[in-house]
XYZ file of C-alpha atoms in Angstrom:
613
model
C -106.761 30.577 182.430
C -110.150 29.189 183.372
C -109.880 26.611 180.583
C -106.422 25.532 181.761
C -107.649 25.047 185.336
C -110.623 23.107 184.043
C -108.393 20.625 182.176
C -106.022 20.395 185.145
C -108.798 19.410 187.567
C -110.279 17.026 184.991
C -106.894 15.320 184.628
C -106.468 15.009 188.399
C -109.998 13.607 188.718
C -109.311 10.953 186.046
C -106.069 9.927 187.733
C -107.795 9.708 191.122
C -110.722 7.809 189.636
C -108.368 5.354 187.968
C -106.471 4.839 191.219
C -109.689 4.177 193.110
C -111.038 1.745 190.548
C -107.741 -0.086 190.090
C -107.429 -0.917 193.777
C -107.377 -4.710 193.814
C -109.432 -6.796 196.199
C -107.506 -7.857 199.316
C -108.011 -11.585 198.881
C -106.891 -11.291 195.241
C -103.699 -9.651 196.427
C -103.099 -12.431 198.959
C -103.782 -15.085 196.325
C -101.234 -13.493 194.018
C -98.633 -13.442 196.783
C -99.337 -17.114 197.511
C -99.057 -17.825 193.791
C -95.694 -16.084 193.668
C -94.524 -18.163 196.631
C -95.622 -21.397 194.962
C -93.756 -20.694 191.719
C -90.316 -22.194 191.121
C -87.897 -19.507 189.910
C -84.718 -20.537 188.101
C -83.326 -16.990 188.258
C -84.276 -13.663 189.836
C -87.516 -12.363 188.383
C -89.328 -9.009 187.988
C -92.067 -10.610 190.095
C -89.914 -9.711 193.099
C -91.757 -6.376 192.953
C -94.976 -8.126 194.031
C -95.403 -7.169 197.679
C -98.232 -6.361 200.075
C -97.349 -2.662 200.333
C -98.471 -1.860 196.771
C -101.664 -2.221 194.789
C -101.623 -5.618 193.077
C -103.348 -4.150 190.012
C -100.141 -2.208 189.335
C -97.907 -5.288 189.556
C -95.952 -6.565 186.565
C -98.058 -8.968 184.511
C -101.333 -8.314 186.366
C -104.486 -6.878 184.798
C -107.589 -5.974 186.818
C -111.138 -4.878 186.140
C -112.348 -1.526 187.410
C -113.693 -3.206 190.542
C -110.357 -4.844 191.414
C -110.820 -8.399 190.106
C -107.725 -9.964 188.542
C -108.648 -10.924 184.956
C -105.250 -11.118 183.297
C -101.941 -12.779 184.172
C -98.946 -12.465 181.871
C -95.946 -14.447 183.132
C -94.474 -15.053 179.670
C -90.675 -15.358 179.516
C -90.450 -15.504 183.306
C -87.823 -17.877 184.686
C -90.375 -20.223 186.216
C -90.376 -24.009 185.968
C -92.155 -27.091 187.215
C -95.863 -27.948 187.102
C -98.486 -25.196 187.015
C -99.276 -24.581 190.693
C -102.806 -24.957 192.026
C -102.979 -21.348 193.226
C -103.893 -20.346 189.663
C -107.322 -21.824 190.425
C -108.013 -18.852 192.711
C -108.466 -16.653 189.642
C -111.597 -18.120 188.121
C -112.420 -14.811 186.407
C -109.318 -14.894 184.213
C -109.797 -13.632 180.677
C -106.168 -13.762 179.580
C -103.463 -16.169 180.742
C -99.991 -16.070 179.206
C -97.329 -18.535 180.329
C -95.387 -18.785 177.063
C -91.596 -19.173 176.822
C -91.220 -20.543 180.350
C -90.056 -23.899 181.658
C -93.374 -24.966 183.127
C -94.033 -28.658 182.587
C -96.505 -31.435 183.179
C -100.057 -31.761 181.860
C -102.643 -28.995 181.657
C -104.194 -29.049 185.175
C -107.814 -30.070 185.549
C -108.668 -26.884 187.414
C -108.247 -25.002 184.125
C -111.822 -26.128 183.447
C -112.912 -23.377 185.870
C -111.537 -20.691 183.524
C -114.760 -20.532 181.525
C -114.272 -16.799 180.876
C -110.911 -17.260 179.129
C -110.539 -15.333 175.903
C -106.822 -15.806 175.321
C -104.692 -18.753 176.481
C -101.011 -18.921 175.568
C -98.920 -21.862 176.795
C -96.593 -21.863 173.769
C -92.881 -22.732 173.908
C -93.154 -24.539 177.234
C -92.727 -28.134 178.399
C -96.452 -28.721 178.820
C -97.141 -32.349 177.903
C -99.911 -34.888 177.704
C -103.253 -34.596 175.896
C -105.158 -31.437 175.079
C -108.117 -31.282 177.491
C -111.508 -31.572 175.859
C -112.970 -28.995 178.256
C -111.322 -26.233 176.183
C -114.340 -26.672 173.907
C -116.503 -25.327 176.773
C -114.744 -21.962 176.742
C -117.484 -20.204 174.817
C -115.631 -16.861 174.789
C -112.235 -18.190 173.704
C -110.641 -16.079 170.958
C -107.038 -17.307 170.814
C -105.552 -20.694 171.755
C -101.767 -20.956 171.428
C -100.235 -24.311 172.347
C -97.398 -24.185 169.810
C -93.988 -25.579 170.673
C -95.121 -27.781 173.562
C -94.907 -31.552 174.069
C -98.543 -32.421 173.671
C -99.587 -35.896 172.593
C -102.653 -37.803 171.514
C -105.553 -36.701 169.357
C -106.698 -33.106 169.287
C -110.378 -32.757 170.336
C -112.230 -31.661 167.199
C -114.907 -29.982 169.331
C -112.473 -27.140 170.011
C -112.574 -26.184 166.329
C -116.288 -25.536 166.795
C -115.939 -22.805 169.452
C -117.866 -20.003 167.716
C -115.665 -17.122 168.951
C -112.308 -18.756 168.169
C -110.153 -16.666 165.831
C -106.673 -18.212 166.141
C -105.401 -21.749 166.831
C -101.683 -22.531 166.981
C -100.665 -26.136 167.676
C -97.405 -26.064 165.706
C -94.346 -27.977 166.839
C -96.232 -30.700 168.725
C -94.842 -33.661 166.813
C -96.900 -36.258 168.675
C -100.197 -34.405 168.558
C -102.483 -35.314 165.686
C -105.854 -36.269 164.378
C -107.830 -35.212 161.325
C -109.643 -32.020 160.510
C -113.414 -32.121 161.025
C -116.138 -30.856 158.751
C -116.615 -27.127 159.257
C -120.280 -26.049 159.360
C -121.275 -22.801 157.654
C -122.159 -21.154 160.955
C -118.527 -21.426 162.118
C -116.858 -18.483 160.460
C -114.722 -16.627 163.005
C -111.435 -18.540 162.563
C -108.769 -16.277 161.044
C -105.507 -18.141 161.673
C -104.875 -21.902 161.787
C -101.351 -23.255 162.362
C -100.790 -27.013 162.626
C -97.208 -27.001 161.310
C -94.933 -29.848 162.461
C -97.674 -31.948 164.001
C -99.022 -35.448 163.316
C -102.291 -34.328 161.725
C -103.244 -36.489 158.760
C -106.037 -37.395 156.379
C -107.577 -35.197 153.723
C -108.638 -31.578 153.904
C -112.440 -31.324 153.964
C -113.946 -29.218 151.207
C -115.937 -27.532 153.977
C -112.770 -25.657 154.952
C -114.112 -23.146 152.458
C -116.768 -22.260 155.059
C -114.115 -20.478 157.134
C -114.765 -17.191 155.356
C -112.631 -15.155 157.784
C -109.531 -17.333 157.374
C -106.480 -15.277 156.364
C -103.589 -17.563 157.376
C -103.316 -21.350 157.239
C -100.112 -23.265 157.924
C -100.341 -27.054 157.634
C -96.688 -27.637 156.724
C -94.718 -30.694 157.836
C -97.813 -32.807 158.531
C -99.161 -36.000 156.964
C -102.078 -34.691 154.951
C -103.014 -36.564 151.782
C -105.439 -36.279 148.883
C -106.156 -33.257 146.729
C -106.080 -29.625 147.779
C -109.714 -28.429 147.920
C -110.509 -25.744 145.364
C -112.680 -24.070 148.021
C -109.490 -23.144 149.856
C -108.493 -20.733 147.098
C -111.949 -19.151 147.062
C -111.647 -17.836 150.600
C -112.133 -14.079 150.260
C -109.552 -13.025 152.888
C -106.914 -15.743 152.490
C -103.454 -14.157 152.413
C -100.961 -16.828 153.541
C -101.128 -20.506 152.597
C -98.462 -23.031 153.562
C -99.124 -26.701 152.749
C -95.472 -27.695 152.245
C -93.998 -31.062 153.263
C -97.157 -33.148 153.025
C -98.430 -35.778 150.602
C -100.953 -33.745 148.657
C -101.487 -34.999 145.110
C -103.497 -34.223 142.008
C -103.857 -30.945 140.158
C -104.561 -27.487 141.543
C -107.530 -25.317 140.736
C -107.194 -21.685 141.762
C -109.866 -19.039 141.738
C -109.369 -16.188 139.277
C -109.912 -13.615 142.012
C -107.836 -15.265 144.727
C -106.468 -12.836 147.310
C -103.635 -15.092 148.466
C -100.200 -13.401 148.618
C -98.005 -16.198 149.983
C -98.280 -19.752 148.633
C -95.877 -22.465 149.768
C -96.688 -25.900 148.337
C -93.188 -27.333 148.082
C -92.390 -30.991 148.854
C -95.685 -32.638 147.899
C -96.847 -34.835 145.007
C -98.799 -32.245 143.036
C -98.848 -32.641 139.272
C -100.167 -31.263 136.019
C -99.697 -27.745 134.752
C -98.486 -24.863 136.886
C -101.511 -22.828 138.033
C -101.586 -19.284 136.698
C -104.515 -17.537 138.394
C -102.954 -15.852 141.398
C -102.904 -12.158 140.532
C -101.975 -10.982 144.045
C -99.325 -13.579 144.874
C -95.901 -12.248 145.840
C -94.364 -15.515 147.033
C -94.878 -18.787 145.115
C -92.991 -21.967 145.958
C -94.034 -25.030 143.919
C -90.672 -26.812 144.220
C -90.231 -30.564 144.834
C -93.461 -31.716 143.225
C -94.368 -33.504 139.984
C -95.480 -30.564 137.855
C -94.766 -31.305 134.209
C -95.184 -28.135 132.192
C -94.996 -24.359 132.402
C -97.780 -22.433 130.655
C -96.515 -20.277 127.799
C -98.155 -17.198 129.338
C -96.848 -17.807 132.872
C -95.206 -14.387 133.148
C -98.494 -12.576 132.585
C -99.840 -13.989 135.856
C -96.746 -13.099 137.898
C -97.009 -9.326 137.677
C -96.786 -8.888 141.472
C -94.588 -11.888 142.256
C -91.208 -11.405 143.936
C -90.265 -15.048 144.640
C -91.022 -17.907 142.229
C -89.604 -21.429 142.548
C -90.345 -24.487 140.381
C -87.139 -26.347 141.236
C -87.031 -30.156 141.448
C -90.136 -30.941 139.426
C -90.588 -32.875 136.181
C -90.649 -29.866 133.894
C -89.871 -30.334 130.201
C -89.810 -28.020 127.228
C -88.577 -24.482 126.802
C -88.424 -21.672 129.347
C -91.271 -19.394 128.207
C -90.066 -15.950 127.195
C -93.196 -14.529 128.819
C -91.588 -15.075 132.213
C -89.687 -11.851 131.542
C -93.036 -10.052 131.818
C -92.862 -10.682 135.577
C -91.065 -7.391 135.985
C -91.080 -7.477 139.808
C -89.356 -10.855 140.129
C -86.373 -10.851 142.472
C -85.821 -14.608 142.901
C -86.414 -17.183 140.131
C -85.487 -20.834 140.666
C -86.092 -23.383 137.874
C -83.250 -25.739 138.816
C -83.295 -29.555 138.827
C -85.686 -30.110 135.952
C -85.448 -31.233 132.328
C -85.901 -27.865 130.663
C -84.262 -27.548 127.266
C -83.480 -24.962 124.627
C -81.712 -21.670 125.151
C -81.868 -19.271 128.091
C -84.196 -16.386 127.141
C -81.888 -13.414 126.737
C -84.379 -11.167 128.499
C -84.030 -13.154 131.761
C -80.597 -11.944 132.789
C -81.507 -8.464 131.566
C -84.268 -8.128 134.172
C -83.229 -5.165 136.285
C -84.593 -6.262 139.690
C -83.688 -9.958 139.456
C -81.272 -10.808 142.288
C -81.268 -14.620 142.040
C -81.431 -16.682 138.856
C -81.030 -20.435 139.283
C -81.329 -22.574 136.147
C -78.823 -25.216 137.276
C -79.094 -28.921 136.417
C -81.339 -28.825 133.360
C -80.714 -29.627 129.682
C -80.239 -26.062 128.487
C -78.162 -25.563 125.354
C -76.799 -22.717 123.262
C -74.024 -20.252 123.916
C -73.539 -18.750 127.348
C -72.001 -15.802 125.531
C -75.524 -14.613 124.736
C -76.235 -13.921 128.390
C -76.675 -10.174 128.601
C -76.633 -8.236 131.880
C -77.744 -4.627 132.153
C -75.633 -1.853 133.623
C -77.901 -1.455 136.662
C -78.280 -5.203 137.278
C -79.266 -6.386 140.761
C -77.959 -9.899 140.061
C -76.270 -11.394 143.099
C -76.600 -15.141 142.525
C -76.316 -16.754 139.082
C -76.446 -20.546 138.955
C -76.511 -22.111 135.496
C -74.205 -25.064 136.139
C -75.073 -28.609 135.120
C -76.358 -27.841 131.624
C -74.939 -28.130 128.102
C -74.026 -24.511 127.556
C -71.060 -23.623 125.355
C -69.286 -20.458 124.316
C -67.289 -18.053 126.436
C -67.961 -16.305 129.748
C -70.109 -13.285 128.803
C -68.309 -9.968 129.089
C -71.469 -8.338 130.426
C -71.004 -10.198 133.740
C -68.417 -7.570 134.606
C -71.380 -5.226 135.134
C -72.642 -7.382 138.027
C -71.065 -5.332 140.770
C -73.227 -7.071 143.415
C -72.487 -10.642 142.300
C -71.820 -13.054 145.179
C -72.255 -16.495 143.631
C -71.373 -17.574 140.085
C -71.843 -21.239 139.243
C -71.251 -22.125 135.593
C -69.674 -25.515 136.274
C -70.444 -28.756 134.425
C -71.057 -27.227 131.007
C -69.166 -27.091 127.701
C -67.660 -23.619 128.105
C -64.345 -23.014 126.340
C -62.502 -19.923 127.534
C -59.562 -18.611 129.510
C -59.757 -17.717 133.175
C -62.511 -15.054 133.629
C -60.329 -12.098 134.606
C -63.236 -9.865 133.620
C -64.701 -10.677 137.076
C -61.646 -9.512 139.025
C -63.156 -6.158 140.043
C -66.281 -7.695 141.609
C -65.320 -7.347 145.276
C -68.512 -9.057 146.523
C -67.765 -12.458 144.949
C -67.873 -15.343 147.441
C -68.405 -18.469 145.337
C -66.865 -19.155 141.927
C -67.481 -22.567 140.356
C -65.969 -23.312 136.925
C -65.428 -27.078 137.298
C -65.870 -29.600 134.504
C -65.639 -27.288 131.500
C -62.941 -26.586 128.897
C -61.217 -23.626 130.574
C -57.553 -23.318 129.688
C -54.394 -21.288 130.334
C -53.146 -19.585 133.481
C -55.288 -18.144 136.260
C -53.352 -14.939 136.944
C -54.877 -11.572 136.091
C -53.218 -8.160 135.893
C -53.705 -5.695 138.764
C -55.067 -8.220 141.230
C -54.117 -6.502 144.481
C -57.729 -6.352 145.728
C -59.315 -9.260 143.859
C -62.091 -11.139 145.670
C -61.376 -10.340 149.327
C -64.580 -12.197 150.329
C -63.965 -15.341 148.286
C -64.808 -18.552 150.169
C -65.199 -21.220 147.514
C -63.290 -21.504 144.249
C -63.669 -24.715 142.238
C -61.624 -24.989 139.032
C -61.446 -28.804 138.971
C -61.555 -30.863 135.772
C -60.472 -28.207 133.301
C -57.313 -27.555 131.270
C -55.781 -24.779 133.371
C -51.988 -24.794 133.288
C -48.864 -22.935 134.311
C -47.546 -21.905 137.693
C -49.683 -20.403 140.446
C -48.233 -17.124 141.676
C -48.069 -16.454 145.412
C -49.673 -13.005 145.172
C -52.950 -14.638 144.157
C -53.548 -16.041 147.627
C -52.879 -12.842 149.540
C -55.969 -11.175 148.078
C -58.400 -13.823 149.386
C -58.756 -12.329 152.846
C -61.799 -14.451 153.831
C -59.550 -17.520 153.812
C -56.862 -15.890 155.932
C -56.893 -16.648 159.668
C -59.858 -15.363 161.664
C -60.650 -16.111 165.264
C -64.407 -16.363 164.955
C -66.272 -17.394 161.820
C -69.713 -15.900 161.381
C -72.453 -18.586 161.310
C -74.545 -16.711 158.749
C -75.909 -18.422 155.663
C -75.179 -16.958 152.262
C -78.403 -15.353 151.160
C -79.066 -12.441 148.892
C -76.185 -10.058 149.421
C -76.692 -7.086 151.653
C -80.023 -8.483 152.834
C -78.413 -11.124 155.054
C -79.126 -9.542 158.424
C -82.543 -8.246 157.450
C -83.749 -11.636 156.280
C -82.277 -13.459 159.254
C -83.943 -11.155 161.765
C -87.205 -10.258 160.097
C -88.233 -12.867 157.572
C -87.081 -16.332 158.520
C -90.344 -17.843 157.354
C -92.620 -17.058 154.414
C -95.641 -16.169 156.538
C -94.820 -12.488 156.920
C -96.556 -10.442 154.234
C -94.912 -7.210 155.423
C -91.619 -8.622 154.188
C -93.063 -8.722 150.691
C -93.682 -5.022 150.268
C -91.985 -3.842 147.078
C -90.700 -0.771 148.886
C -88.923 -3.041 151.330
C -86.542 -5.331 149.371
C -86.586 -8.179 151.857
C -87.432 -11.692 150.778
C -89.604 -14.012 152.876
C -87.069 -16.785 152.606
C -83.295 -16.659 153.094
C -82.269 -18.074 149.702
C -79.889 -20.978 150.233
C -76.990 -21.501 147.868
C -76.683 -25.154 146.887
C -73.125 -26.107 145.941
C -71.867 -29.582 145.030
C -68.515 -30.133 146.766
C -66.433 -33.057 145.496
C -63.636 -34.554 147.546
C -61.969 -37.869 146.774
C -64.767 -38.740 144.334
C -67.367 -38.184 147.019
C -69.995 -35.589 146.175
C -71.648 -33.616 148.943
C -74.324 -31.023 148.392
C -74.051 -28.013 150.660
C -77.571 -26.619 150.748
C -76.548 -23.821 153.070
C -73.030 -22.420 152.983
C -71.730 -21.131 156.278
C -69.346 -18.235 156.293
C -66.880 -20.425 158.143
C -66.733 -22.909 155.235
C -63.971 -22.362 152.681
C -62.782 -24.541 149.813
C -60.148 -24.529 147.079
C -60.344 -27.269 144.442
C -57.785 -27.075 141.626
C -57.737 -30.822 140.974
C -57.513 -32.501 137.561
C -55.811 -29.683 135.688
C -52.285 -29.148 134.336
C -50.867 -26.785 136.957
C -47.102 -27.045 137.328
C -44.202 -25.590 139.231
C -43.901 -25.253 143.013
C -46.822 -24.986 145.385
C -46.820 -21.372 146.637
C -45.762 -21.074 150.262
C -48.349 -18.279 150.620
C -51.070 -20.938 150.677
C -50.017 -21.625 154.240
C -51.421 -18.246 155.225
C -54.955 -19.460 154.476
C -55.566 -20.593 158.029
C -59.356 -20.533 157.605
C -59.243 -22.979 154.721
C -61.368 -26.105 155.304
C -60.895 -28.098 152.074
C -57.881 -28.072 149.737
C -57.614 -30.343 146.693
C -54.559 -30.070 144.437
C -54.623 -33.646 143.150
C -54.033 -34.754 139.551
C -51.748 -31.881 138.568
C -48.034 -31.583 137.785
C -46.732 -29.647 140.769
C -43.064 -30.098 141.583
C -40.895 -29.441 144.594
C -41.742 -29.783 148.226
C -44.863 -29.171 150.219
C -44.211 -25.774 151.837
C -43.470 -25.942 155.549
C -45.903 -23.021 155.988
C -48.694 -25.567 155.582
C -48.026 -26.492 159.181
C -49.759 -23.242 160.141
C -53.029 -24.276 158.561
C -55.935 -25.519 160.704
C -55.649 -29.202 161.567
C -59.181 -29.886 160.334
C -58.331 -28.954 156.739
C -59.001 -31.780 154.277
C -56.054 -32.187 151.913
C -55.939 -34.326 148.793
C -52.437 -34.745 147.365
C -53.024 -37.888 145.295
C -51.110 -37.953 141.993
C -49.224 -34.754 142.803
C -45.682 -35.029 141.425
C -43.257 -34.054 144.203
C -39.492 -34.220 144.353
C -39.559 -34.818 148.077
C -41.971 -34.410 150.966
C -41.501 -31.729 153.586
C -42.608 -32.450 157.111
C -45.787 -30.475 157.773
C -45.191 -30.044 161.485
C -41.445 -30.469 162.039
C -40.303 -31.066 165.581
C -37.803 -28.682 167.221
C -35.138 -31.315 166.838
């Protein structure tokens, strides 16, 4: 009992002590009320609770010291606009100031120079404009400077990089803000995160960037950097995330054997030579859209932890090394748009955890019949179109119960319609165009076939016979819907998770093997042809639907059930031998549908939207 009373009085004393010490100074309270009055509110705000009858240290967004001085103001996401009012100058002891995600505008006020005690300044996602003040370099205690997503212009003062306490700089999204990176002296080692993405920074990266021994994240994407990538960058002991994409870096890469980097994004540069292989900890590797010329024969031995690997759109020649199957954790592999030759290693499609395999638009040969899929396959996207593959559609594809996209178009495949896929209810995209497929396209027991189908392209084959009306009733995704979902086709059931959690590749938590979420929503690239015009859909929206049966030998009447596909966007039945009239039910289809009827043999034309008379 005595112990309980002791703790009770101790608790009361701590609460009372906290209340006494949190009592804000009177003139600080008045200054805050004047500040509130000077702010322009677009909508009602939680700051309405600021009033003289309560302790200002308890107000929303206010932080005080124990003696009542206001040292922190957090007005982020408040509905305030206009220039930063001068009443902020009353709080010269500020340590933290957050005004992010508001509509404040105008230049950074000169009175900010008085905030010499600032440790964290966040003006991100605002309309702040003009140059970055050089006096920020005088903030000797500054830890974090976030000016991302503003409208800043001019040249960034290099002196700010030299602030010895600075740990994080974010200038991303300031398209008109630029300059070049300075030399980094050895004594400057506190910087942990540097983000200059989507800015006008240019020039070469100094080799002295290797002096930033605490650096764990660097994002220089969508800038104008040139020259080679310093080897010292890959020797940084704590580097975890590296994004140099969309620049003009050239030359070859030299990685350290003990590099700690987990996320590497170098796509859309001018890098060349052999693919680097010394990244034992990397989980995300994107080398696409460069000039790399060869894949090392032992590449798979260095990808033991890798989940995402892309070499698409390079200048790669030769065979696909069988060692790549040693990368047992791979979930996305993209080697498309190269000049790779030879046969597809049979072990590739047999990889249990592989969800995306894209080998499209190469010079691969051999029989597609050799593709072997395991019973517990995770395969959801298979793109091998645009090669020279022959044979028949492999029967093992029927095991792909999660398959969403199958693109085997533009090959030399000779087979009947792949009815073996009819039980795969997840299928959304089926592309068979420009092969030697033949016969009818009806399958037995098709009552529930492909309810999610959005794109089916059978053009330029030898399909024939009549098209039965029941076929169309099973494609529920093309039937009328009021609201199409604007989601992009990514890897199957991971759509929402990727969209919400991992929109960019800078999140290492998304790369945990126990959490099957990829750092990049994989975009399905489909070539859509209409009236001899080719259009590449890099991202396929759920509201986009297409049927292309052109350049075949289909005959008989056009099924009236096609008129029920009110969500259909593109329909091409040209260059066939249909007879009869165009069904009047087509008048129910959306007016934006693109029809191509050229060279369709018709006895007479029905009016699509007949008048009441």
